[in-house]
XYZ file of C-alpha atoms in Angstrom:
661
model
C 4.865 -121.163 49.385
C 7.082 -121.048 52.520
C 7.859 -117.388 51.864
C 4.209 -116.397 52.230
C 2.426 -115.486 55.444
C -0.893 -117.144 56.337
C -3.093 -114.491 54.678
C -0.981 -114.505 51.526
C -1.153 -118.302 51.349
C -4.930 -118.162 51.697
C -5.156 -115.726 48.787
C -2.856 -117.814 46.598
C -4.573 -121.149 47.162
C -8.218 -120.025 46.894
C -9.642 -121.002 43.498
C -13.254 -121.894 44.313
C -14.806 -118.615 43.217
C -14.310 -114.860 42.973
C -11.696 -113.471 45.345
C -10.983 -109.962 46.594
C -7.559 -109.492 48.177
C -7.475 -106.251 50.170
C -3.754 -105.623 50.123
C -2.600 -102.774 52.336
C 0.394 -100.654 51.357
C 3.622 -102.687 51.349
C 1.822 -105.969 52.089
C 3.271 -107.925 49.156
C 0.439 -107.844 46.620
C 2.733 -108.419 43.625
C 4.185 -111.469 45.364
C 0.665 -112.811 45.888
C -0.300 -112.337 42.239
C 2.837 -113.965 40.849
C 2.702 -116.825 43.380
C -0.925 -117.404 42.429
C 0.001 -117.598 38.760
C 2.552 -120.247 39.696
C -0.001 -122.094 41.868
C -2.633 -122.130 39.098
C -0.113 -123.661 36.686
C 1.856 -126.031 38.927
C -0.757 -127.143 41.467
C -4.069 -126.590 39.712
C -3.072 -127.629 36.210
C -4.289 -124.609 34.269
C -2.496 -123.972 30.977
C -0.419 -120.752 31.034
C -2.252 -119.450 27.957
C -5.523 -119.468 29.942
C -4.204 -117.128 32.657
C -4.192 -113.352 32.308
C -2.868 -110.828 34.820
C -3.926 -107.227 34.289
C -2.088 -104.171 35.618
C -2.376 -100.435 35.024
C 1.166 -99.559 33.931
C 3.766 -101.081 31.658
C 6.266 -100.841 34.494
C 4.088 -102.945 36.802
C 3.509 -105.462 34.011
C 7.255 -105.800 33.383
C 7.961 -106.301 37.087
C 5.269 -108.961 37.307
C 6.587 -110.720 34.185
C 10.096 -110.814 35.639
C 8.885 -112.286 38.932
C 6.709 -114.880 37.203
C 9.647 -115.922 35.028
C 11.837 -116.364 38.110
C 9.197 -118.606 39.663
C 8.248 -120.658 36.621
C 11.005 -120.366 34.035
C 9.921 -121.723 30.657
C 6.919 -123.390 32.262
C 5.232 -120.010 32.570
C 5.565 -119.193 28.894
C 2.190 -118.187 27.501
C 0.830 -116.344 30.538
C -0.404 -112.966 29.417
C 0.604 -110.140 31.735
C -0.427 -106.791 30.361
C -2.181 -103.525 31.061
C -5.937 -103.200 30.685
C -5.403 -101.174 27.532
C -2.940 -103.630 25.990
C -5.538 -106.349 26.502
C -8.047 -104.059 24.807
C -5.737 -103.663 21.814
C -5.339 -107.426 21.580
C -9.100 -107.915 21.557
C -9.721 -105.140 19.027
C -6.967 -106.346 16.738
C -8.476 -109.814 16.566
C -12.100 -108.684 16.445
C -11.684 -105.550 14.315
C -14.015 -106.737 11.582
C -16.894 -107.239 14.018
C -16.555 -103.595 15.069
C -16.264 -102.194 11.561
C -12.549 -101.534 11.916
C -9.799 -102.670 9.622
C -6.955 -104.639 11.251
C -4.577 -101.736 10.800
C -6.660 -99.220 12.753
C -4.773 -96.358 14.395
C -4.579 -95.534 18.086
C -4.596 -91.789 18.670
C -2.421 -90.623 21.504
C -3.512 -87.830 23.816
C -2.054 -85.001 21.757
C -3.539 -86.306 18.498
C -6.937 -86.653 20.148
C -6.605 -83.113 21.485
C -5.685 -81.823 18.037
C -8.680 -83.529 16.442
C -11.036 -82.159 19.092
C -9.529 -78.688 18.637
C -10.239 -78.848 14.919
C -13.792 -80.128 15.417
C -14.626 -77.581 18.120
C -13.851 -74.584 15.958
C -10.803 -73.502 17.918
C -12.027 -72.999 21.489
C -9.416 -71.856 24.009
C -7.189 -74.455 25.675
C -8.879 -74.325 29.071
C -12.325 -74.903 27.546
C -10.963 -77.658 25.321
C -9.499 -79.456 28.356
C -12.911 -79.383 30.036
C -14.650 -80.723 26.928
C -12.056 -83.456 26.408
C -12.199 -84.498 30.059
C -15.986 -84.716 29.942
C -15.910 -86.903 26.808
C -13.297 -89.165 28.404
C -15.387 -89.578 31.561
C -18.434 -90.454 29.447
C -16.456 -93.075 27.561
C -15.094 -94.578 30.776
C -18.635 -94.745 32.136
C -19.802 -96.493 28.923
C -22.019 -93.580 27.899
C -22.330 -93.228 24.101
C -22.789 -89.903 22.248
C -26.590 -90.224 21.975
C -26.910 -90.883 25.706
C -24.520 -88.028 26.486
C -26.780 -85.584 24.632
C -29.727 -86.763 26.731
C -27.774 -86.599 30.000
C -26.227 -83.140 29.471
C -27.313 -80.803 32.271
C -25.753 -77.478 31.294
C -24.238 -75.571 28.392
C -20.769 -77.019 28.838
C -22.054 -80.590 28.847
C -24.300 -79.915 25.850
C -21.288 -78.591 23.930
C -19.234 -81.587 25.019
C -21.985 -84.004 23.952
C -22.235 -82.491 20.468
C -18.474 -82.513 20.161
C -18.544 -86.168 21.258
C -20.900 -86.955 18.333
C -18.602 -85.219 15.835
C -15.495 -86.752 17.402
C -16.796 -90.308 17.112
C -17.766 -89.715 13.485
C -14.261 -88.432 12.728
C -12.610 -91.380 14.495
C -14.587 -93.781 12.342
C -13.658 -91.892 9.201
C -9.988 -92.068 10.169
C -10.281 -95.763 11.117
C -8.905 -94.750 14.494
C -9.635 -95.241 18.180
C -8.526 -93.286 21.195
C -7.185 -94.517 24.534
C -10.622 -94.763 26.170
C -11.983 -96.790 23.235
C -9.561 -99.602 24.056
C -11.867 -100.526 26.935
C -15.207 -99.156 25.710
C -15.237 -100.951 22.363
C -14.444 -104.462 23.708
C -17.228 -103.967 26.281
C -19.635 -102.944 23.508
C -18.580 -105.962 21.443
C -18.943 -108.501 24.250
C -22.268 -107.005 25.335
C -23.837 -107.453 21.909
C -22.105 -110.528 20.499
C -22.317 -113.378 22.971
C -20.441 -115.830 20.740
C -17.431 -113.519 20.608
C -17.554 -112.977 24.380
C -17.721 -116.715 25.039
C -14.724 -117.347 22.799
C -12.651 -114.961 24.894
C -13.955 -116.421 28.166
C -12.655 -119.825 27.125
C -9.323 -118.246 26.251
C -8.948 -116.300 29.508
C -9.901 -118.897 32.134
C -8.618 -117.018 35.191
C -8.127 -113.261 35.522
C -5.914 -111.580 38.106
C -6.474 -107.837 38.379
C -3.900 -105.625 40.065
C -4.733 -102.209 41.627
C -8.406 -103.059 41.429
C -9.410 -99.890 43.307
C -8.273 -97.861 40.270
C -10.701 -99.481 37.829
C -13.361 -97.375 36.147
C -16.864 -98.464 35.217
C -15.789 -99.700 31.784
C -12.963 -101.829 33.192
C -15.271 -103.317 35.823
C -17.770 -104.231 33.119
C -15.016 -105.778 30.969
C -13.990 -108.014 33.864
C -17.636 -108.980 34.372
C -18.102 -109.936 30.740
C -14.858 -111.925 30.601
C -15.627 -113.928 33.750
C -19.401 -114.356 33.316
C -20.664 -117.818 34.168
C -17.517 -118.898 35.955
C -16.477 -115.924 38.098
C -12.882 -117.133 38.111
C -10.956 -114.035 39.048
C -8.731 -112.595 41.741
C -8.996 -108.852 42.304
C -6.182 -107.298 44.326
C -6.449 -103.745 45.587
C -6.622 -101.323 48.479
C -9.610 -99.067 49.040
C -7.363 -96.766 51.085
C -5.240 -96.031 47.991
C -8.043 -95.073 45.598
C -6.775 -91.682 44.347
C -7.742 -91.464 40.687
C -11.418 -90.436 40.718
C -10.478 -87.374 38.630
C -9.609 -89.659 35.709
C -12.637 -91.930 36.048
C -11.621 -94.489 38.693
C -14.668 -95.575 40.663
C -14.071 -96.694 44.248
C -17.675 -97.982 44.285
C -16.422 -100.903 42.210
C -15.405 -102.515 45.512
C -18.951 -102.207 46.783
C -20.272 -103.550 43.500
C -18.118 -106.650 43.907
C -19.824 -107.472 47.183
C -23.253 -106.907 45.630
C -22.667 -108.567 42.244
C -20.772 -111.610 43.524
C -22.523 -113.137 46.578
C -19.852 -115.885 46.686
C -17.060 -113.316 46.932
C -14.324 -114.298 49.384
C -12.336 -111.463 50.987
C -8.761 -111.919 52.233
C -7.012 -109.125 54.151
C -3.273 -108.535 53.801
C -2.392 -106.377 56.812
C 1.252 -107.215 57.497
C 3.419 -104.471 56.036
C 6.936 -105.374 54.888
C 7.972 -101.809 54.094
C 7.637 -99.358 56.967
C 8.347 -98.959 60.668
C 5.551 -99.133 63.230
C 5.496 -95.381 63.873
C 4.891 -94.646 60.208
C 2.136 -97.258 60.056
C 0.515 -96.032 63.276
C 0.303 -92.528 61.834
C -1.029 -93.884 58.524
C -3.668 -96.015 60.269
C -4.867 -93.099 62.402
C -5.022 -90.816 59.379
C -7.016 -93.133 57.134
C -9.260 -94.100 60.042
C -11.028 -90.756 59.553
C -12.491 -92.073 56.271
C -15.614 -94.249 56.292
C -14.688 -97.892 55.731
C -16.173 -100.607 53.568
C -13.572 -103.046 54.940
C -11.714 -102.538 58.225
C -7.984 -103.255 58.235
C -4.974 -102.209 60.329
C -1.474 -102.319 58.924
C 1.268 -103.649 61.198
C 4.973 -104.321 60.867
C 7.800 -106.288 62.453
C 10.337 -103.570 61.587
C 10.293 -101.987 65.051
C 9.121 -98.557 66.188
C 11.580 -96.561 64.137
C 12.096 -92.799 64.124
C 9.409 -90.297 65.018
C 7.846 -88.423 62.140
C 9.270 -84.904 61.988
C 6.986 -81.907 61.302
C 8.807 -78.831 59.994
C 7.336 -75.338 59.816
C 8.751 -73.205 56.977
C 8.406 -69.564 56.085
C 7.413 -70.026 52.416
C 7.927 -72.301 49.442
C 11.481 -71.161 48.711
C 12.480 -71.551 52.342
C 10.832 -74.991 52.408
C 12.874 -76.129 49.407
C 16.085 -74.748 50.914
C 15.444 -76.454 54.256
C 14.406 -79.816 52.742
C 17.422 -80.049 50.439
C 19.819 -78.977 53.214
C 18.322 -81.517 55.595
C 18.501 -84.214 52.907
C 22.145 -83.430 52.208
C 23.086 -83.503 55.905
C 21.104 -86.699 56.495
C 22.849 -88.411 53.603
C 26.272 -87.346 54.944
C 25.435 -88.578 58.441
C 23.930 -91.912 57.349
C 26.214 -92.605 54.357
C 23.165 -93.295 52.224
C 22.587 -93.107 48.465
C 20.750 -90.246 46.734
C 18.257 -92.839 45.455
C 17.228 -93.558 49.050
C 15.389 -90.209 49.131
C 12.154 -88.900 47.668
C 10.596 -85.436 47.814
C 6.841 -85.711 47.324
C 4.253 -82.967 46.785
C 0.648 -82.341 45.718
C 1.146 -80.348 42.495
C 3.729 -80.390 39.702
C 4.470 -76.660 40.076
C 5.969 -77.322 43.525
C 8.912 -79.110 41.896
C 10.488 -75.882 40.571
C 11.810 -74.635 43.927
C 13.211 -78.065 44.829
C 14.886 -78.396 41.441
C 16.606 -75.044 41.908
C 17.963 -76.026 45.305
C 19.065 -79.479 44.156
C 20.903 -77.996 41.185
C 22.512 -75.375 43.419
C 23.874 -78.115 45.670
C 24.796 -80.335 42.699
C 22.525 -83.149 43.855
C 21.296 -85.446 41.042
C 17.540 -85.876 40.754
C 14.859 -87.363 38.511
C 11.237 -86.293 38.161
C 8.421 -88.837 37.874
C 5.710 -87.986 35.455
C 7.985 -85.913 33.223
C 7.652 -85.844 29.449
C 7.299 -89.305 28.000
C 9.833 -90.363 25.411
C 6.973 -90.840 22.959
C 5.790 -87.259 23.543
C 9.012 -85.794 22.168
C 8.562 -83.996 18.869
C 11.131 -86.016 16.936
C 9.655 -89.342 18.091
C 6.112 -88.278 17.229
C 7.401 -87.285 13.776
C 8.694 -90.796 13.123
C 5.667 -92.473 14.698
C 3.432 -90.554 12.258
C 5.072 -92.483 9.398
C 4.548 -95.783 11.207
C 0.888 -95.026 11.818
C 0.411 -94.098 8.175
C 2.049 -97.309 6.999
C -0.374 -99.270 9.144
C -3.485 -97.224 8.396
C -3.557 -94.965 5.346
C -6.899 -93.514 6.473
C -5.218 -91.922 9.511
C -5.547 -88.243 8.514
C -3.681 -86.742 11.522
C -0.719 -89.022 10.811
C -0.871 -88.144 7.097
C -0.755 -84.398 7.802
C 2.203 -84.714 10.171
C 4.169 -87.046 7.922
C 3.608 -85.124 4.683
C 4.792 -81.879 6.264
C 7.767 -83.331 8.195
C 10.336 -82.826 6.806
C 9.109 -79.922 4.710
C 8.535 -80.863 1.088
C 6.791 -77.772 -0.309
C 3.327 -78.746 0.883
C 1.679 -76.047 2.962
C -1.633 -75.214 4.562
C -3.396 -74.079 1.377
C -2.549 -77.330 -0.427
C -3.738 -79.435 2.500
C -6.900 -77.348 2.750
C -7.654 -77.973 -0.937
C -6.971 -81.691 -0.484
C -9.195 -81.689 2.606
C -12.079 -80.087 0.713
C -11.741 -82.681 -2.052
C -11.670 -85.458 0.583
C -14.793 -84.020 2.210
C -16.679 -84.060 -1.084
C -15.685 -87.668 -1.726
C -16.098 -88.733 1.917
C -12.668 -90.309 1.819
C -9.472 -90.012 3.787
C -6.802 -87.586 2.564
C -4.593 -90.446 1.372
C -7.405 -92.197 -0.521
C -8.373 -88.889 -2.158
C -4.796 -88.324 -3.208
C -4.880 -91.606 -5.146
C -7.944 -90.491 -7.141
C -6.977 -89.411 -10.694
C -9.410 -86.485 -10.643
C -7.859 -84.864 -7.567
C -5.203 -83.287 -9.787
C -7.818 -80.791 -10.914
C -8.075 -79.465 -7.344
C -4.343 -78.988 -6.693
C -1.438 -76.984 -8.144
C 0.732 -79.144 -10.415
C 3.920 -78.896 -8.349
C 2.205 -79.716 -5.065
C 0.175 -82.509 -6.685
C 3.400 -84.056 -7.962
C 5.007 -83.837 -4.512
C 1.955 -85.428 -2.912
C 1.860 -88.280 -5.432
C 5.552 -88.923 -4.821
C 4.849 -89.044 -1.101
C 1.932 -91.474 -1.502
C 4.039 -93.712 -3.738
C 6.795 -93.747 -1.138
C 4.358 -94.784 1.621
C 2.929 -97.567 -0.536
C 6.396 -98.907 -1.362
C 7.401 -98.906 2.306
C 4.142 -100.608 3.271
C 4.806 -103.367 0.727
C 8.338 -103.881 2.071
C 7.035 -104.083 5.652
C 5.703 -107.590 5.078
C 9.121 -109.054 4.298
C 11.764 -106.848 5.935
C 12.700 -106.624 9.596
C 11.233 -103.737 11.595
C 14.627 -102.153 12.358
C 15.902 -102.380 8.789
C 12.788 -100.846 7.271
C 12.531 -98.025 9.818
C 16.157 -97.110 9.124
C 15.392 -97.077 5.404
C 12.390 -94.770 5.917
C 14.335 -92.295 8.045
C 17.201 -92.275 5.538
C 14.824 -91.823 2.583
C 13.031 -88.793 4.069
C 16.350 -87.170 5.014
C 15.284 -86.627 8.600
C 18.801 -86.276 10.033
C 19.818 -83.634 7.485
C 16.539 -81.781 8.038
C 17.113 -81.666 11.805
C 20.601 -80.204 11.422
C 19.491 -77.683 8.820
C 16.512 -76.414 10.837
C 17.865 -76.474 14.428
C 21.001 -75.416 16.250
C 23.644 -78.133 16.429
C 23.173 -79.032 20.096
C 19.388 -79.422 19.821
C 19.717 -81.359 16.562
C 22.256 -83.746 18.106
C 19.949 -84.432 21.070
C 16.948 -85.086 18.863
C 18.867 -87.263 16.446
C 20.245 -89.330 19.342
C 16.658 -89.894 20.501
C 15.654 -91.014 17.008
C 18.561 -93.477 16.935
C 17.512 -94.834 20.341
C 13.983 -95.275 19.020
C 15.210 -97.155 15.942
C 17.303 -99.479 18.121
C 14.343 -100.081 20.415
C 12.021 -100.875 17.479
C 14.618 -103.230 16.051
C 14.941 -105.031 19.382
C 11.157 -105.273 19.880
C 10.753 -106.615 16.361
C 13.296 -109.365 16.979
C 12.083 -110.253 20.491
C 8.393 -110.400 19.548
C 8.859 -111.517 15.925
C 6.725 -108.622 14.683
C 6.818 -106.552 11.539
C 6.981 -102.775 11.574
C 3.260 -102.698 10.722
C 2.424 -104.814 13.762
C 4.582 -102.696 16.064
C 3.183 -99.476 14.622
C -0.334 -100.262 15.684
C 0.410 -100.566 19.367
C 3.385 -98.248 19.713
C 1.211 -95.634 21.407
C 0.788 -98.006 24.348
C 4.428 -98.916 24.747
C 6.684 -97.075 27.113
C 10.289 -96.725 26.134
C 11.027 -95.252 29.493
C 9.927 -98.486 31.140
C 11.969 -100.631 28.791
C 15.098 -98.544 29.242
C 14.724 -97.894 32.954
C 18.025 -98.192 34.760
C 18.808 -97.760 38.419
C 19.867 -94.164 38.881
C 21.515 -92.808 42.001
C 19.372 -89.704 42.178
C 16.787 -88.097 44.435
C 13.234 -88.767 43.260
C 10.889 -85.804 42.814
C 7.271 -86.799 42.293
C 3.669 -85.839 42.801
C 1.678 -87.992 45.180
C -0.361 -89.273 42.237
C 2.769 -90.384 40.377
C 4.437 -92.175 43.265
C 1.879 -94.859 44.094
C 3.468 -98.290 44.006
C 6.946 -96.964 44.843
C 8.870 -96.929 48.121
C 11.882 -95.074 49.508
C 14.014 -95.328 52.625
C 13.543 -91.656 53.447
C 10.628 -89.464 52.372
C 10.110 -85.709 52.524
C 6.414 -84.858 52.171
C 6.189 -81.155 51.319
C 3.384 -78.593 51.267
C 1.169 -80.363 53.806
C -1.058 -77.386 54.501
C -4.693 -76.383 54.191
C -5.534 -75.301 50.654
C -2.880 -77.491 49.114
C -3.277 -80.876 50.824
C -6.230 -81.059 51.073
C -6.595 -78.915 47.972
C -8.867 -75.891 48.301
C -11.133 -77.280 45.551
C -11.566 -80.642 47.299
C -13.196 -79.806 50.617
C -16.594 -81.412 50.075
C -16.866 -84.731 51.997
C -16.349 -87.122 49.073
C -13.380 -85.293 47.567
C -11.892 -84.722 51.018
C -11.843 -88.488 51.527
C -9.790 -88.883 48.354
C -7.402 -86.129 49.458
C -6.933 -88.014 52.733
C -6.165 -91.175 50.760
C -3.624 -89.170 48.771
C -1.910 -88.130 52.003
C -2.030 -91.764 53.120
C -0.270 -92.849 49.932
C 2.489 -90.310 50.618
C 2.969 -91.426 54.214
C 3.121 -95.116 53.307
C 5.872 -94.610 50.707
C 8.366 -94.196 53.586
C 10.318 -97.162 54.899
C 12.545 -95.738 57.647
C 11.916 -92.010 58.047
C 9.283 -89.440 57.146
C 9.604 -85.657 57.344
C 6.542 -83.494 56.739
C 6.843 -79.791 55.972
C 4.331 -76.963 55.648
C 4.591 -73.243 54.918
C 3.208 -70.296 56.865
C 2.557 -68.478 53.622
C 2.584 -69.419 49.967
C 2.308 -67.353 46.812
C -0.904 -67.787 44.842
C -0.441 -65.925 41.578
C 1.070 -62.606 42.659
C -0.562 -62.657 46.093
C 0.878 -64.057 49.312
C -1.649 -66.222 51.154
C -1.306 -67.152 54.811
C -1.474 -70.893 55.446
C -2.229 -73.287 58.280
C -0.959 -76.819 58.788
C -3.113 -79.450 57.107
C -5.809 -81.086 59.183
C -4.232 -84.358 58.086
C -1.237 -83.727 60.358
C -3.482 -83.596 63.400
C -5.386 -86.671 62.189
C -2.160 -88.682 62.268
C -2.100 -88.335 66.074
C 0.721 -86.943 68.172
C 2.384 -90.122 69.456
C 4.429 -90.772 66.335
C 5.057 -87.103 65.480
C 7.638 -84.534 66.485
C 6.522 -80.937 65.940
C 9.474 -78.535 65.940
C 9.417 -75.339 67.930
C 11.386 -73.224 65.502
C 11.965 -72.661 61.865
C 15.415 -73.549 60.682
C 17.583 -70.660 59.537
C 14.915 -68.068 60.421
C 15.772 -65.247 62.856
C 12.217 -64.274 64.012
C 11.876 -67.177 66.431
C 9.007 -65.708 68.430
C 6.610 -66.042 65.516
C 7.939 -69.490 64.748
C 7.557 -70.634 68.356
C 4.007 -69.355 68.470
C 3.118 -71.153 65.254
C 4.713 -74.385 66.404
C 2.964 -74.132 69.760
C -0.338 -73.856 67.937
C 0.531 -76.940 65.913
C 1.475 -78.829 69.093
C -1.803 -77.842 70.705
C -3.724 -79.098 67.669
C -1.881 -82.406 67.770
C -2.371 -82.787 71.528
C -6.074 -82.005 71.279
C -6.491 -84.598 68.549
C -4.661 -87.187 70.610
C -6.996 -86.681 73.590
C -10.186 -86.972 71.555
């Protein structure tokens, strides 16, 4: 443990009760978690199979696994390092019967869940559907069931959402399916009502280590409680200053609950930052100091003062993008740095467009975080539909997608007739199709095509028990003629791209099957939780474009933080005290991504729809203090310097006034 500082060592070696490690940005929290895993095994004698580390992303889990392997080698084999939702899948898979699920239940991804809700809601517009879906998700994360939701509804929108929630849950049960939120909610429900099952899992998971604890929602907090009840053997690692996901259900009060629910809770502060210069940290500390604090901490660094933080005034969004990319290009030439040393961060996805245009114009390579997932691509979802259907023949959404892709003469009217017959029998579409009497409800040709399809699925399902995942998936894709269908229905270039993606997916499935010794059926059930992007991630020499929400956990030598103006950061819809605190934490996350240099830009005007709106620099700039900042007195490449000087003088005055207060 010679590589650890005193606070890190204290966190690693404490095993006498519940522990909260408040790990500031860049303070080495992943090192602490992996070193503690090693300590629990080597020094405390806990079997690897009784240790579970929980993260929020597959990428974080993979990084943690790699570090633990470097520390322990084969001795660490058996430690489970996974996301919260992967743990949920593991629990549900083993306890499916107790919840009335069959082992091959389906996991609906976001688009499938949206499609089901759209169907159940009678075709409301997309904006309304998003509101309803978000409300249902928040209820699930807060462990509120449909009956309680109906009681709690306070207006027409919530009443509609509550009724839709009732219908949605009924449909999920009929399809033998769960959605993403159920992967936490259902294990909590199980452990809350069946003590013997809960105790069995407690014995299995002796010590829990939870990463990014500040991002947990109510359901995840309750799951941790139920898994550690009676022993309280857990280490929660997080940072209250980086809690930025309230909009998706994260509850920063979970930190307060820890203090209240666990009187023996020990708190260890990690305040030494190994990432950034002192000027960057001073600005970050001053900024976040404007939020009320449950725990006081001050980040510090041994990396020296470093460069001042540059504040750039721009005319508008297009000018901002032009200036940022030009400055980046010149900086790279001067410093002989790599493109991957730079990140351009912003509040909203739409801001990326202008930067992309400028980067392309200057032939600078870039990547965008939070872009379309590999699994969201049409061709991949087509193939996954077959996998889901193999695993769970009651999965109606998967059935509909598979039976119509590629086209085999089965259209909407045939599926509607089959759906009506299924409704009368209270069966899934696939089960209804196997009924001899269903032929009376369908045209002969379409009935024949459907029976051929069902026979094919049954044959493939039977083969799945004895054949390797890669071999069988190849056989399925060949049998349905997917490659030929792509090239007959799309232009050559698009077809080639999609087919290449399918081939990559097949190779990945084959590799996962061999590495994990799993059949195609076993892989199919959890494929919705796997990220191919994580597994294929390679170092790319490219500028990173990302929203502030997507960049947490990352770091870059040089950071451009764009659009730091009132109405955008903080967002105009987030000016009440509670939401403003989260916006400030979002700014803090952006600032603390920078290692060596930070440049902040804001625009004097920005287009909102078709209207130009005048802007002012964000209050957060002033809150960072003036010592570490350099406010420029002109706008680059802009001839009307008088206006620019006046604006910059106003900004300087604001900074100076803040520094005196």
